[in-house]
Coordinates of C-alpha atoms in Angstrom, one line a residue:
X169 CA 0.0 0.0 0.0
X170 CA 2.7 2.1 1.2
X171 CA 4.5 1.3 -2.4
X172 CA 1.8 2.2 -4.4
X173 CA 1.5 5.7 -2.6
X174 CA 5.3 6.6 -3.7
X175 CA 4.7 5.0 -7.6
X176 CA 1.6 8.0 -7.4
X177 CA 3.9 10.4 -6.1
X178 CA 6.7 9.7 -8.9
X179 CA 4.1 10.2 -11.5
X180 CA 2.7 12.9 -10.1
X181 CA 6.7 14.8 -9.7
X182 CA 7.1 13.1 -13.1
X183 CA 4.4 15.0 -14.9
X184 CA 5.1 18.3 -13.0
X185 CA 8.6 18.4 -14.2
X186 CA 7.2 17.6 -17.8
X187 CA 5.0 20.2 -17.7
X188 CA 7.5 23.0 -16.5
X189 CA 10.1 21.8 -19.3
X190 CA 7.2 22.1 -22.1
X191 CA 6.5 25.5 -20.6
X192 CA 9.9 26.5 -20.5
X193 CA 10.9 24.8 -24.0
X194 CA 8.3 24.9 -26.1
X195 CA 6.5 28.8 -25.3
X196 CA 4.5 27.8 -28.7
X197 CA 2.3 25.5 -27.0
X198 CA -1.2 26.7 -25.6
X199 CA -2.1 26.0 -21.9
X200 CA -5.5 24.9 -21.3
X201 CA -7.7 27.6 -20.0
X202 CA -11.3 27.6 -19.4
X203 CA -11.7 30.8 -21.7
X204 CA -13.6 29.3 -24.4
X205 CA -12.2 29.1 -28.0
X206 CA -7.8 29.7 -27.4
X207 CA -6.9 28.3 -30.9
X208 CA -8.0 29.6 -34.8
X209 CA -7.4 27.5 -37.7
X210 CA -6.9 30.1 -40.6
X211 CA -8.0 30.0 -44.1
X212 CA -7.5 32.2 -46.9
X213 CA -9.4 30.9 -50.0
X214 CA -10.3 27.8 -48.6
X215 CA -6.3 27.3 -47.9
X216 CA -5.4 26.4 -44.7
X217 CA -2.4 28.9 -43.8
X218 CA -1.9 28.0 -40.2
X219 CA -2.8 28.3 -36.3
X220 CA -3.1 31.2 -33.9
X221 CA -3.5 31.4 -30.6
X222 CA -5.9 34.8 -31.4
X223 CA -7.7 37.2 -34.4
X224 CA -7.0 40.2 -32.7
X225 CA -4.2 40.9 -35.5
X226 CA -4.8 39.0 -38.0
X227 CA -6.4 41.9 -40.7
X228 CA -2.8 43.4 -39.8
X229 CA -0.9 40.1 -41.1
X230 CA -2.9 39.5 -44.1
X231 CA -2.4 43.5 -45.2
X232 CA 1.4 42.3 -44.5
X233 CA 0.8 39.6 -46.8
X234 CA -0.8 41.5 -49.4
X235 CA 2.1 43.8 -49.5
X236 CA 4.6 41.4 -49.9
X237 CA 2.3 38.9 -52.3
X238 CA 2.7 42.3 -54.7
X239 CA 6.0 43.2 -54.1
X240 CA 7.3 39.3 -55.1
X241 CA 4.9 39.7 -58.1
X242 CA 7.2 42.7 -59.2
X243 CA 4.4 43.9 -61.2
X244 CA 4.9 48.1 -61.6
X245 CA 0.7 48.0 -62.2
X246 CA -2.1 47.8 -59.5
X247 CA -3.2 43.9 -59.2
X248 CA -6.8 42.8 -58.2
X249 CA -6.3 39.5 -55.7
X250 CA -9.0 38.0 -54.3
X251 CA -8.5 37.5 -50.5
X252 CA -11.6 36.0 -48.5
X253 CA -10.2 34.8 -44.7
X254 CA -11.7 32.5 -42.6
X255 CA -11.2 31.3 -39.2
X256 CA -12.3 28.5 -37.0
X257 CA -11.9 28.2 -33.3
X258 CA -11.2 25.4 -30.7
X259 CA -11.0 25.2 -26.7
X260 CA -8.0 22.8 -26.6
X261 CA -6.0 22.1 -22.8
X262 CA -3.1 22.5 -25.6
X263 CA -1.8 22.9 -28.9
X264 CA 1.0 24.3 -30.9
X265 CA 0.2 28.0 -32.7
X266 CA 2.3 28.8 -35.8
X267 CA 4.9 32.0 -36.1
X268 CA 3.3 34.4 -37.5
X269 CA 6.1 35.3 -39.9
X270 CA 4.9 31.9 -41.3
X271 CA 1.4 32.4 -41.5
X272 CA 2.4 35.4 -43.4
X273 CA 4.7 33.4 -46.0
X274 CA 1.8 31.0 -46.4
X275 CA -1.1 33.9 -47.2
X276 CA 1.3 35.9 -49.3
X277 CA 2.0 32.2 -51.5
X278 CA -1.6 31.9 -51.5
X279 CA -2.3 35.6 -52.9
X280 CA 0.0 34.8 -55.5
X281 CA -1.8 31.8 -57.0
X282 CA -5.3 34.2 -56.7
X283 CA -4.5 36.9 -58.0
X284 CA -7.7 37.5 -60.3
X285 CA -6.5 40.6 -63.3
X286 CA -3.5 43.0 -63.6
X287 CA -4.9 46.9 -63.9
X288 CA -2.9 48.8 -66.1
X289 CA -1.7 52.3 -65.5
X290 CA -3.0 53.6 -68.9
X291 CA -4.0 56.6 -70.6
X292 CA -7.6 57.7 -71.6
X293 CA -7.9 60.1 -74.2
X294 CA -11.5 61.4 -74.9
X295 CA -12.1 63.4 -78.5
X296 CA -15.8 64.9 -78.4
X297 CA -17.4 62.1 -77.7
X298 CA -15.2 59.4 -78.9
X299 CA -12.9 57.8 -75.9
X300 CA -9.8 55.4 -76.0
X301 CA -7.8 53.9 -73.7
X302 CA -4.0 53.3 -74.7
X303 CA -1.5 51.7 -72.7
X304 CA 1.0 54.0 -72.3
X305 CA 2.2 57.8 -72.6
X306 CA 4.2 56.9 -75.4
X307 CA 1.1 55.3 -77.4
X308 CA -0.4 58.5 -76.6
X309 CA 1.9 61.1 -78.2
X310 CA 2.1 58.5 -81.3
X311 CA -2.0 58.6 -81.5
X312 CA -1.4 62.6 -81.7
X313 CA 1.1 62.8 -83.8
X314 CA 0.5 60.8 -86.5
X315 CA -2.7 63.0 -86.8
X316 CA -0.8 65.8 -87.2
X317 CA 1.6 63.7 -89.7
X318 CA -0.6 64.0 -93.0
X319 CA -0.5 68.2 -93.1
X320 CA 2.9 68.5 -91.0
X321 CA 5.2 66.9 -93.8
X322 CA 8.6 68.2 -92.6
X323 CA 7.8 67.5 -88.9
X324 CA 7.6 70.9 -88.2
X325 CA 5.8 70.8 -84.6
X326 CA 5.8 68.4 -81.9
X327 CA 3.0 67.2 -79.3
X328 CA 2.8 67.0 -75.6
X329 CA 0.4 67.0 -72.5
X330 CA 0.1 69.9 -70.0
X331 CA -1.9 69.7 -67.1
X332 CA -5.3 71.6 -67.6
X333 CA -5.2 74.7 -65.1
X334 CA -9.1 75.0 -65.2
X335 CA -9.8 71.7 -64.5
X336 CA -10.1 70.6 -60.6
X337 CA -8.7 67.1 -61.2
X338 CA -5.7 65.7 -62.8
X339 CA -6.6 66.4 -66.8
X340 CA -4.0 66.9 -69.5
X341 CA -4.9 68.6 -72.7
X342 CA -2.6 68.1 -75.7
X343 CA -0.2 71.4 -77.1
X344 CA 1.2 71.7 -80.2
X345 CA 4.6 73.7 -80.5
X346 CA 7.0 74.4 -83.0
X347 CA 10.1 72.1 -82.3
X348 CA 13.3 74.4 -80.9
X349 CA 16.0 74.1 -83.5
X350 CA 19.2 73.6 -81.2
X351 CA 21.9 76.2 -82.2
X352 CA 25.5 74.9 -83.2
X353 CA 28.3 74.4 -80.9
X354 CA 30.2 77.6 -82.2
X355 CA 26.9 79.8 -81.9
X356 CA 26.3 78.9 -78.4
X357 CA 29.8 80.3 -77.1
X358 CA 30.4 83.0 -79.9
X359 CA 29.9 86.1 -77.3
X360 CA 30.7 88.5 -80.5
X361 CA 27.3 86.9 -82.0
X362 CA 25.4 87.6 -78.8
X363 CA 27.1 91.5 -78.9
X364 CA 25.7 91.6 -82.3
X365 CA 22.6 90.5 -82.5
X366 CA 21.8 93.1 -79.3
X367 CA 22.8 95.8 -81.5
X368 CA 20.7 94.7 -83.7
X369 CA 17.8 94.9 -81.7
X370 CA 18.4 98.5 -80.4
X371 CA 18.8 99.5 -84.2
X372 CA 15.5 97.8 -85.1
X373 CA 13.9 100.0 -82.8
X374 CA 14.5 103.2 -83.9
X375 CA 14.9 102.5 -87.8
X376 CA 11.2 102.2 -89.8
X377 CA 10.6 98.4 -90.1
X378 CA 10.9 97.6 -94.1
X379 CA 8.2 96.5 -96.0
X380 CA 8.7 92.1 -96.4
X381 CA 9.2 90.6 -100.1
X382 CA 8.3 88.0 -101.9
X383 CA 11.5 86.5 -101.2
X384 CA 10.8 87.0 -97.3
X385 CA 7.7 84.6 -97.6
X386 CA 9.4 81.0 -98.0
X387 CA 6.2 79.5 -97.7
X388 CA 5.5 76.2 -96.1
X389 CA 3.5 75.7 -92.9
X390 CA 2.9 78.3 -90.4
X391 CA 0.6 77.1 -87.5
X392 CA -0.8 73.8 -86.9
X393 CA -3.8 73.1 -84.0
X394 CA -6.1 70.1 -83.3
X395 CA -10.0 71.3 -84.2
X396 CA -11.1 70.0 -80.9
X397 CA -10.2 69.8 -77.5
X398 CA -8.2 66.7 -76.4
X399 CA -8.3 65.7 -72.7
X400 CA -6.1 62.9 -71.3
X401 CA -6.6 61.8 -67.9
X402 CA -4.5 58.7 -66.1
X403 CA -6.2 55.8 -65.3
X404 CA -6.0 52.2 -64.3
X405 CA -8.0 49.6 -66.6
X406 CA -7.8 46.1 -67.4
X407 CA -6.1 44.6 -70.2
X408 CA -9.4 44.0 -72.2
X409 CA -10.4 47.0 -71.9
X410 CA -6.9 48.5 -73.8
X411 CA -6.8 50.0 -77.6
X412 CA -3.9 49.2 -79.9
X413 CA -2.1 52.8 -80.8
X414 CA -2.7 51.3 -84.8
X415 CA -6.9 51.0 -83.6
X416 CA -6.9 54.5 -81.9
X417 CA -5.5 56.4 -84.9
X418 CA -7.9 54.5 -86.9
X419 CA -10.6 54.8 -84.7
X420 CA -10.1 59.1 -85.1
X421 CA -8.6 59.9 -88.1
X422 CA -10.3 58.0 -90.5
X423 CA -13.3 59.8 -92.4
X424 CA -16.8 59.6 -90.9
X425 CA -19.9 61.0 -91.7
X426 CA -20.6 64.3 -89.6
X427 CA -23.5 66.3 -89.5
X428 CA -23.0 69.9 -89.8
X429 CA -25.2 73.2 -90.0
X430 CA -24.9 74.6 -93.6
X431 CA -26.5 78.8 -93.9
X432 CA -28.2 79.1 -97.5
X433 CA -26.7 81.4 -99.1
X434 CA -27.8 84.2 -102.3
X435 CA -28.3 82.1 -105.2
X436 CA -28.5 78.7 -103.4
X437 CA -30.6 75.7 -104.6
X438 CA -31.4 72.4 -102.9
X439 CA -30.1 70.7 -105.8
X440 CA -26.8 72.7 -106.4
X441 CA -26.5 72.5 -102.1
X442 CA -26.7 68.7 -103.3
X443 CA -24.3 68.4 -105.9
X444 CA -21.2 70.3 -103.6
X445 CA -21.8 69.0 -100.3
X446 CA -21.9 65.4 -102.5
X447 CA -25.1 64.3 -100.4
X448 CA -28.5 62.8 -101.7
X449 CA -31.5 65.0 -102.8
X450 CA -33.4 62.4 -100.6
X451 CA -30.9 62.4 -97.8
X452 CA -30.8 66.2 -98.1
X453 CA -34.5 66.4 -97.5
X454 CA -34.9 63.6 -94.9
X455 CA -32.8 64.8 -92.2
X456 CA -34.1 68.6 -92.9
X457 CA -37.8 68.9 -91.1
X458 CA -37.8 72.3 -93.0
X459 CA -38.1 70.5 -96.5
X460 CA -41.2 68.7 -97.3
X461 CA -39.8 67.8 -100.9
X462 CA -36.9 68.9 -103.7
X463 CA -39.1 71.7 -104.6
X464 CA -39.4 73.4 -101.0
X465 CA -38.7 77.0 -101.3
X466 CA -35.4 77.8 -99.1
X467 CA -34.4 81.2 -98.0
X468 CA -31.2 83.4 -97.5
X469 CA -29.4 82.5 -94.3
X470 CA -31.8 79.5 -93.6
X471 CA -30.0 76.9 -91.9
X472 CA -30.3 73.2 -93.2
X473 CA -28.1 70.2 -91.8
X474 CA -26.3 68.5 -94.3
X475 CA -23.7 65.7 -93.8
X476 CA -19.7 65.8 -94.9
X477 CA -17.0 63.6 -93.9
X478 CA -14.8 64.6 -91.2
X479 CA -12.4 62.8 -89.0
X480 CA -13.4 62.4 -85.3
X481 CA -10.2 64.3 -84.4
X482 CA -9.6 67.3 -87.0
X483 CA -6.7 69.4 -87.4
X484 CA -6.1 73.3 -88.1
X485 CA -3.3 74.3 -90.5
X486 CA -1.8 77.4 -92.1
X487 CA 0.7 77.4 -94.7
X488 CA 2.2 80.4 -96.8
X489 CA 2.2 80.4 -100.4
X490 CA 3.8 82.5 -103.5
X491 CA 1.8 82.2 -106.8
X492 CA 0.5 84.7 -109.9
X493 CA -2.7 84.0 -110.7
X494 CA -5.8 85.6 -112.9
X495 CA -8.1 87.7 -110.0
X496 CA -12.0 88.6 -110.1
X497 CA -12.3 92.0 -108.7
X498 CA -15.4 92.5 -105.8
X499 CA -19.0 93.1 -107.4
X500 CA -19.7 96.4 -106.9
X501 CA -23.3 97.1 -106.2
X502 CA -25.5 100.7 -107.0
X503 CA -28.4 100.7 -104.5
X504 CA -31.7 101.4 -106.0
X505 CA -34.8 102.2 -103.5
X506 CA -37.6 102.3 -106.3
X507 CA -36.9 98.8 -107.1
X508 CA -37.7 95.5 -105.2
X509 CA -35.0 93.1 -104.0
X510 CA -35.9 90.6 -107.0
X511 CA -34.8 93.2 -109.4
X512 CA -31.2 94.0 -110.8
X513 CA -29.5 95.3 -114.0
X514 CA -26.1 94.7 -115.2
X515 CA -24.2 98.1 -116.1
X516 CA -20.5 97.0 -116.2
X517 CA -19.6 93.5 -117.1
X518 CA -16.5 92.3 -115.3
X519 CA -12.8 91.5 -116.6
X520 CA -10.0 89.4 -114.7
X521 CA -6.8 90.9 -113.5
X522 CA -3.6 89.4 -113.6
X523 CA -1.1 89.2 -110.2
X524 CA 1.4 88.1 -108.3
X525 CA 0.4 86.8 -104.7
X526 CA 1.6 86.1 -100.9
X527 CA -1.0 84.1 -99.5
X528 CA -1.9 82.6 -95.9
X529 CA -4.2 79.9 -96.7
X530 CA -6.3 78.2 -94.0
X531 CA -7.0 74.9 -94.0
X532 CA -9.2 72.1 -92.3
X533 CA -8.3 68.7 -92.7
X534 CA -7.9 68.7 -96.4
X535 CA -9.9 71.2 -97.2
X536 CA -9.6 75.2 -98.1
X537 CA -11.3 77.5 -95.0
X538 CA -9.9 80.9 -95.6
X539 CA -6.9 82.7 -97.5
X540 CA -5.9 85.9 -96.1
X541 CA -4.0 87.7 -98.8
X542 CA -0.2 89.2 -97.3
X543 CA 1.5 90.9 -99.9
X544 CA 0.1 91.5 -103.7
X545 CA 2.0 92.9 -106.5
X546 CA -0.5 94.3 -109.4
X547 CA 0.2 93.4 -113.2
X548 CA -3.2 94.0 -114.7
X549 CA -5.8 95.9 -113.0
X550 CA -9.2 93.7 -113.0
X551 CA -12.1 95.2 -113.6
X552 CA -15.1 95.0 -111.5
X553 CA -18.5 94.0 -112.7
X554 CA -21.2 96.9 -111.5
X555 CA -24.7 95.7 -110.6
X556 CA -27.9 98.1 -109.8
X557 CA -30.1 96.2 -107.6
X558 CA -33.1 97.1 -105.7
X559 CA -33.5 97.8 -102.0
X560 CA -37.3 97.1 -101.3
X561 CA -38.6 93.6 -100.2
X562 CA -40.9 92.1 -102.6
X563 CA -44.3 91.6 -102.1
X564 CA -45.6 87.8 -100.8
X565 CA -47.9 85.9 -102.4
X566 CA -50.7 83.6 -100.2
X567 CA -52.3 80.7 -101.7
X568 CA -55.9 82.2 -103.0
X569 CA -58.2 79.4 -101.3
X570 CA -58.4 78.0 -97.9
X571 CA -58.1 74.3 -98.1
X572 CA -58.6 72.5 -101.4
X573 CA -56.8 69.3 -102.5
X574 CA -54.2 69.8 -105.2
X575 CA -55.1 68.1 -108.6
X576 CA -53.5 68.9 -111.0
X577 CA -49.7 70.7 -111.1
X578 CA -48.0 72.9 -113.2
X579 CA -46.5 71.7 -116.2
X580 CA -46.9 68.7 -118.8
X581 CA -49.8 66.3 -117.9
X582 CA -51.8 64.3 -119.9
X583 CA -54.9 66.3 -121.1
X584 CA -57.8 65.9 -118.0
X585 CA -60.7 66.9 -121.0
X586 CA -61.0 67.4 -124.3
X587 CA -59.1 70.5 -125.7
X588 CA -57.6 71.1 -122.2
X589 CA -53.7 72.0 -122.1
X590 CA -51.1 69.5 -121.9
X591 CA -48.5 72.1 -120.4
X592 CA -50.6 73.6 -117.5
X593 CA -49.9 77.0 -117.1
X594 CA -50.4 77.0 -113.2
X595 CA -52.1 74.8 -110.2
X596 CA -55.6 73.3 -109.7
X597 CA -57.1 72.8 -106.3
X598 CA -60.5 70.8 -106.0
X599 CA -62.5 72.7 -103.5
X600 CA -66.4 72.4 -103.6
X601 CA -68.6 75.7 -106.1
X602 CA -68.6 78.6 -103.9
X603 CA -65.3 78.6 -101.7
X604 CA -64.0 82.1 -101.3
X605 CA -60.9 83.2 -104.1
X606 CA -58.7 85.8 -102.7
X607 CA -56.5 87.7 -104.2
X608 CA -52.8 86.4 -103.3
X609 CA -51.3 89.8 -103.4
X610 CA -52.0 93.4 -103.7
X611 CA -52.3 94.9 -106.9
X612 CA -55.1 96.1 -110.1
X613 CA -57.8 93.9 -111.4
X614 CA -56.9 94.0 -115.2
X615 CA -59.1 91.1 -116.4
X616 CA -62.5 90.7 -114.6
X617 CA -65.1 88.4 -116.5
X618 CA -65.1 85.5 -119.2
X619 CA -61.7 84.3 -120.3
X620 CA -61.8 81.3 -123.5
X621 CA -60.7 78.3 -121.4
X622 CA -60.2 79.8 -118.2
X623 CA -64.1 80.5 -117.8
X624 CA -65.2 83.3 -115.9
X625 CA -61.6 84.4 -114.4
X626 CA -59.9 87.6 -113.0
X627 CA -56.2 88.7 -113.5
X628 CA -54.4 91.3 -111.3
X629 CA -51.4 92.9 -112.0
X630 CA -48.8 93.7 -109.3
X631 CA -46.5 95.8 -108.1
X632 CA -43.5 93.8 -108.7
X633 CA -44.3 93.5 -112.5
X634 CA -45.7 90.0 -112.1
X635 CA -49.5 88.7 -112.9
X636 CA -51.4 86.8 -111.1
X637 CA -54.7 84.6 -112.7
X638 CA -57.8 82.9 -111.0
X639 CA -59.8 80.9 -113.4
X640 CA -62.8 78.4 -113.9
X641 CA -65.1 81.0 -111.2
X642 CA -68.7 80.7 -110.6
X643 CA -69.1 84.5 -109.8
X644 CA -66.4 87.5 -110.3
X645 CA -66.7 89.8 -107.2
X646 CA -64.7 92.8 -108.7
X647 CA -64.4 95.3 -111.8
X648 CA -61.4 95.9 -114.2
X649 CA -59.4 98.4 -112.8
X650 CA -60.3 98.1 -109.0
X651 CA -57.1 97.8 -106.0
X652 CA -57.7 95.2 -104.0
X653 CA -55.3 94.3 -101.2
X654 CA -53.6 90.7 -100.7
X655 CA -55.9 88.2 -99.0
X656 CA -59.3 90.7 -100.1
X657 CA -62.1 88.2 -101.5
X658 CA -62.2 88.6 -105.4
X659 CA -64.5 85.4 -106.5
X660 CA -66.0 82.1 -105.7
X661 CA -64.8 79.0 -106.8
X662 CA -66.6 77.2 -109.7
X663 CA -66.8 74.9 -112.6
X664 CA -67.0 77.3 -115.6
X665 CA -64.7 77.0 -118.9
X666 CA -63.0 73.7 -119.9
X667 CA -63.2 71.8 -116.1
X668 CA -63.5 68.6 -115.2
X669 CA -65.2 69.3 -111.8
X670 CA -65.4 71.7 -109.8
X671 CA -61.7 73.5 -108.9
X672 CA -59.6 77.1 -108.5
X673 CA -56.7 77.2 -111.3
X674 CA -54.1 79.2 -110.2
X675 CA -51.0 81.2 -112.1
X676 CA -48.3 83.2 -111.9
X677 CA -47.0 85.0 -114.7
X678 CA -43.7 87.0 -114.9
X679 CA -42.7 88.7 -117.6
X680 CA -45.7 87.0 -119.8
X681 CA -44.1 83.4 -118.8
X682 CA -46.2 81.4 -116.4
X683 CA -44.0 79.9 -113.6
X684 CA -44.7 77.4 -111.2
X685 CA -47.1 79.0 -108.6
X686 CA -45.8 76.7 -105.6
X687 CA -42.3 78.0 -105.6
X688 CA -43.4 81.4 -105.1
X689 CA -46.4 81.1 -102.1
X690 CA -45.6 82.4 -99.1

């Protein structure tokens, strides 16, 4: 009994001393403690990347982690890693808890093998409303400059981005400036040169600047500027989401159709406004609300929308020019106030001068904008073609019926009756007997009564020279040499004469010749 008492005690000393050498030996290892959970399995991704005693630090590790997961990547560009932690906690009377230097070797391997897509520091640049995204600062001054390449031939000018002082954030904007020609070696330490060419500036002031040459003006180009405004701003993007430099200058320098805003000018027609613009009558008129048709009256300084090609990035040029060339001299126009707008008369008929030229000529794109003339030397004076033209606004004309249905237009048609006209001297509108005929303009009643054909009809003669004619009436409401004023009531509608129902015909006559009424109607 006594025996078995000391082989308790032994154990008992044995597992003391056991204890105190773990504790001593091996700090690592967890004592039991009734605190609840006092170990954490962790996981990151599912991985199991070892044991802590605690989670108090562990967002600290794994930010460790993250940091060095990067810098072992070596990638320069930001990198998108998944990273989803997990832990799970034990009460255990003990176990062994990793370093943590080792838990964070094991997250940072982990983070390797996740890492999910690589943004790219790249470059945005945004034209209108036409963006790109290039890869680097170099594809961007190659996108710009070989936009400028087609006009500046002898590379000229150079590109580069300056920060955008009215912007609040971090925009560049792309400047064009003439490239600094680097002076030789001899030039830059010649001290006599840099006496001299002060001198020279203190004599230019005070001696009368010389009138430049021909010879002065060696031509070539003189300015160069992007039509819009280019804005570059830095940004990380993923690799699918990048342009080629070859796509981008594609993408903005190749011809597109662009609508622009066209003002009709003096002597403008919708089909010659067709012919140079190179668009479709029926394109012309479908994106125009103002034109019904080809034959819509237009006005001076109306404004239609046609389409042209343009690039979506356009470029501004200058260039000098010498040349002799035949020259028009300006129309030079005699005012007359007794005579409407419509009316002119020739008194001088032009002839072309001959000269010699120093020229500024503008240019977009390809085409001519402007040509500001520098220097001109005379060798044959042209002469100028003289023009008297009226001042005063000609009367309108109004159609002479409310309603009606057209039926018949002006021109050559197929005969509606039996010795009608097959070249109709103006417009028919169907309109039921007795609809009110007004007169379309102000002017004398110089026809009031049967007319062969017309039936019972009235003409009045205008102001500006031309006639107007109402025809196939059932009753003539004035007398032959009566004003009336435009809109009074002159008839009613009928079916008199050679008709084949009951209609207004309707003419305009200048000169004796009957034109198309609708082109004229206000």
């Amino acid at each position: 009994m006594h025996f078995n008492k000391r082989i308790k005690l032994c154990y008992i000393e044995a597992a003391v001393i056991v204890l105190l050498v773990c504790v001593l030996l091996f700090p690592s290892i967890q004592l039991f403690k009734h605190t609840g959970d006092n170990v954490f399995t962790v996981r990151l991704n599912g991985i199991e990347v070892g044991t802590l005693a605690s989670t108090a630090q562990l967002d600290s590790l794994l930010a460790r982690a993250r940091r060095q997961a990067v810098m072992e990547i070596g990638s320069d560009e930001l990198v998108f890693i998944d990273a989803e932690l997990t832990t799970e906690g034990k009460e255990m009377l003990w176990a062994a808890v990793d370093d943590e230097e080792e838990v964070i070797d094991r997250m940072a391997d982990v983070m390797k093998r996740s890492t999910r897509e690589t943004l790219h520091r790249s470059y945005t640049v945004k034209v209108n409303e036409t963006a790109v995204n290039l890869a680097s600062y170099d594809d961007v001054h190659t996108l710009l400059s070989q936009a400028l390449a087609p006009y500046d031939t002898q590379n000229q000018y150079q590109v580069h981005l300056e920060l955008d002082s009215d912007r609040e954030i971090n925009v560049l904007e792309a400047v064009i400036s003439p490239r600094e020609v680097a002076p030789a070696a001899e030039e830059q330490f010649d001290i006599l040169a840099g006496v001299a060419a002060e001198l020279e500036e203190i004599f230019a002031s005070v001696e009368p600047e010389v009138e430049k040459g021909f010879e002065d003006y060696t031509g070539g180009l003189t300015n160069i500027d992007y039509a819009e405004k280019i804005e570059v701003v830095e940004a990380y993007l993923l690799e699918d989401e990048l342009t080629t430099v070859e796509e981008a200058v594609d993408l903005v320098t190749k011809l597109q159709e662009q609508q622009i805003i066209y003002k009709v000018v003096a002597g403008d027609t919708l089909s010659q406004i067709s012919l140079d613009n190179n668009i479709p009558m029926d394109e012309l008129v479908a994106i125009n609300d103002a034109l019904e048709n080809e034959n819509t009256m237009i006005r001076v300084d109306q404004e239609l929308i046609i389409t042209v090609p343009e690039p979506e990035l356009s470029v501004l040029w200058k260039q000098e020019a010498v040349y002799t060339e035949d020259y028009e001299a300006q129309v030079q126009y005699i005012p007359n106030d007794d005579w409407y707008t419509t009316q002119r008369v020739t008194l001088q008929e032009p002839s072309a001068g001959r000269r010699k030229v120093a020229a500024s000529i503008a240019y977009k794109n390809g085409q001519e904008t402007g040509r500001e003339i520098l220097k001109e030397e005379i060798y044959a004076e042209a002469v100028p073609k003289i023009v008297e033209r009226g001042t005063k606004i000609p009367p309108t004309y109004i159609k002479p019926i409310s309603g009606g249905r057209l039926s018949s237009g002006f021109g050559a048609r197929s005969a509606p009756t039996k010795g009608a006209s097959t070249n109709h001297k103006g417009v028919d509108w169907a309109t039921p007997i007795g609809t009110t005929v007004v007169a379309s303009n102000a002017g004398t009643v110089v026809h009031a009564g049967w007319a062969s054909g017309y039936g019972y009809a009235v003409y009045i003669n205008h102001a500006d020279g031309r006639q107007t004619r109402y025809g196939h009436l059932s009753k003539v409401l004035v007398k032959v040499g009566q004003t009336v004023s435009q809109g009074e009531r002159i008839a009613l509608s009928g079916n008199t004469g050679r008709s084949t129902g009951p209609h207004v015909h309707f003419e305009i006559r200048i000169n004796g010749s009957a034109v198309n009424p609708l082109k004229y109607l206000n």
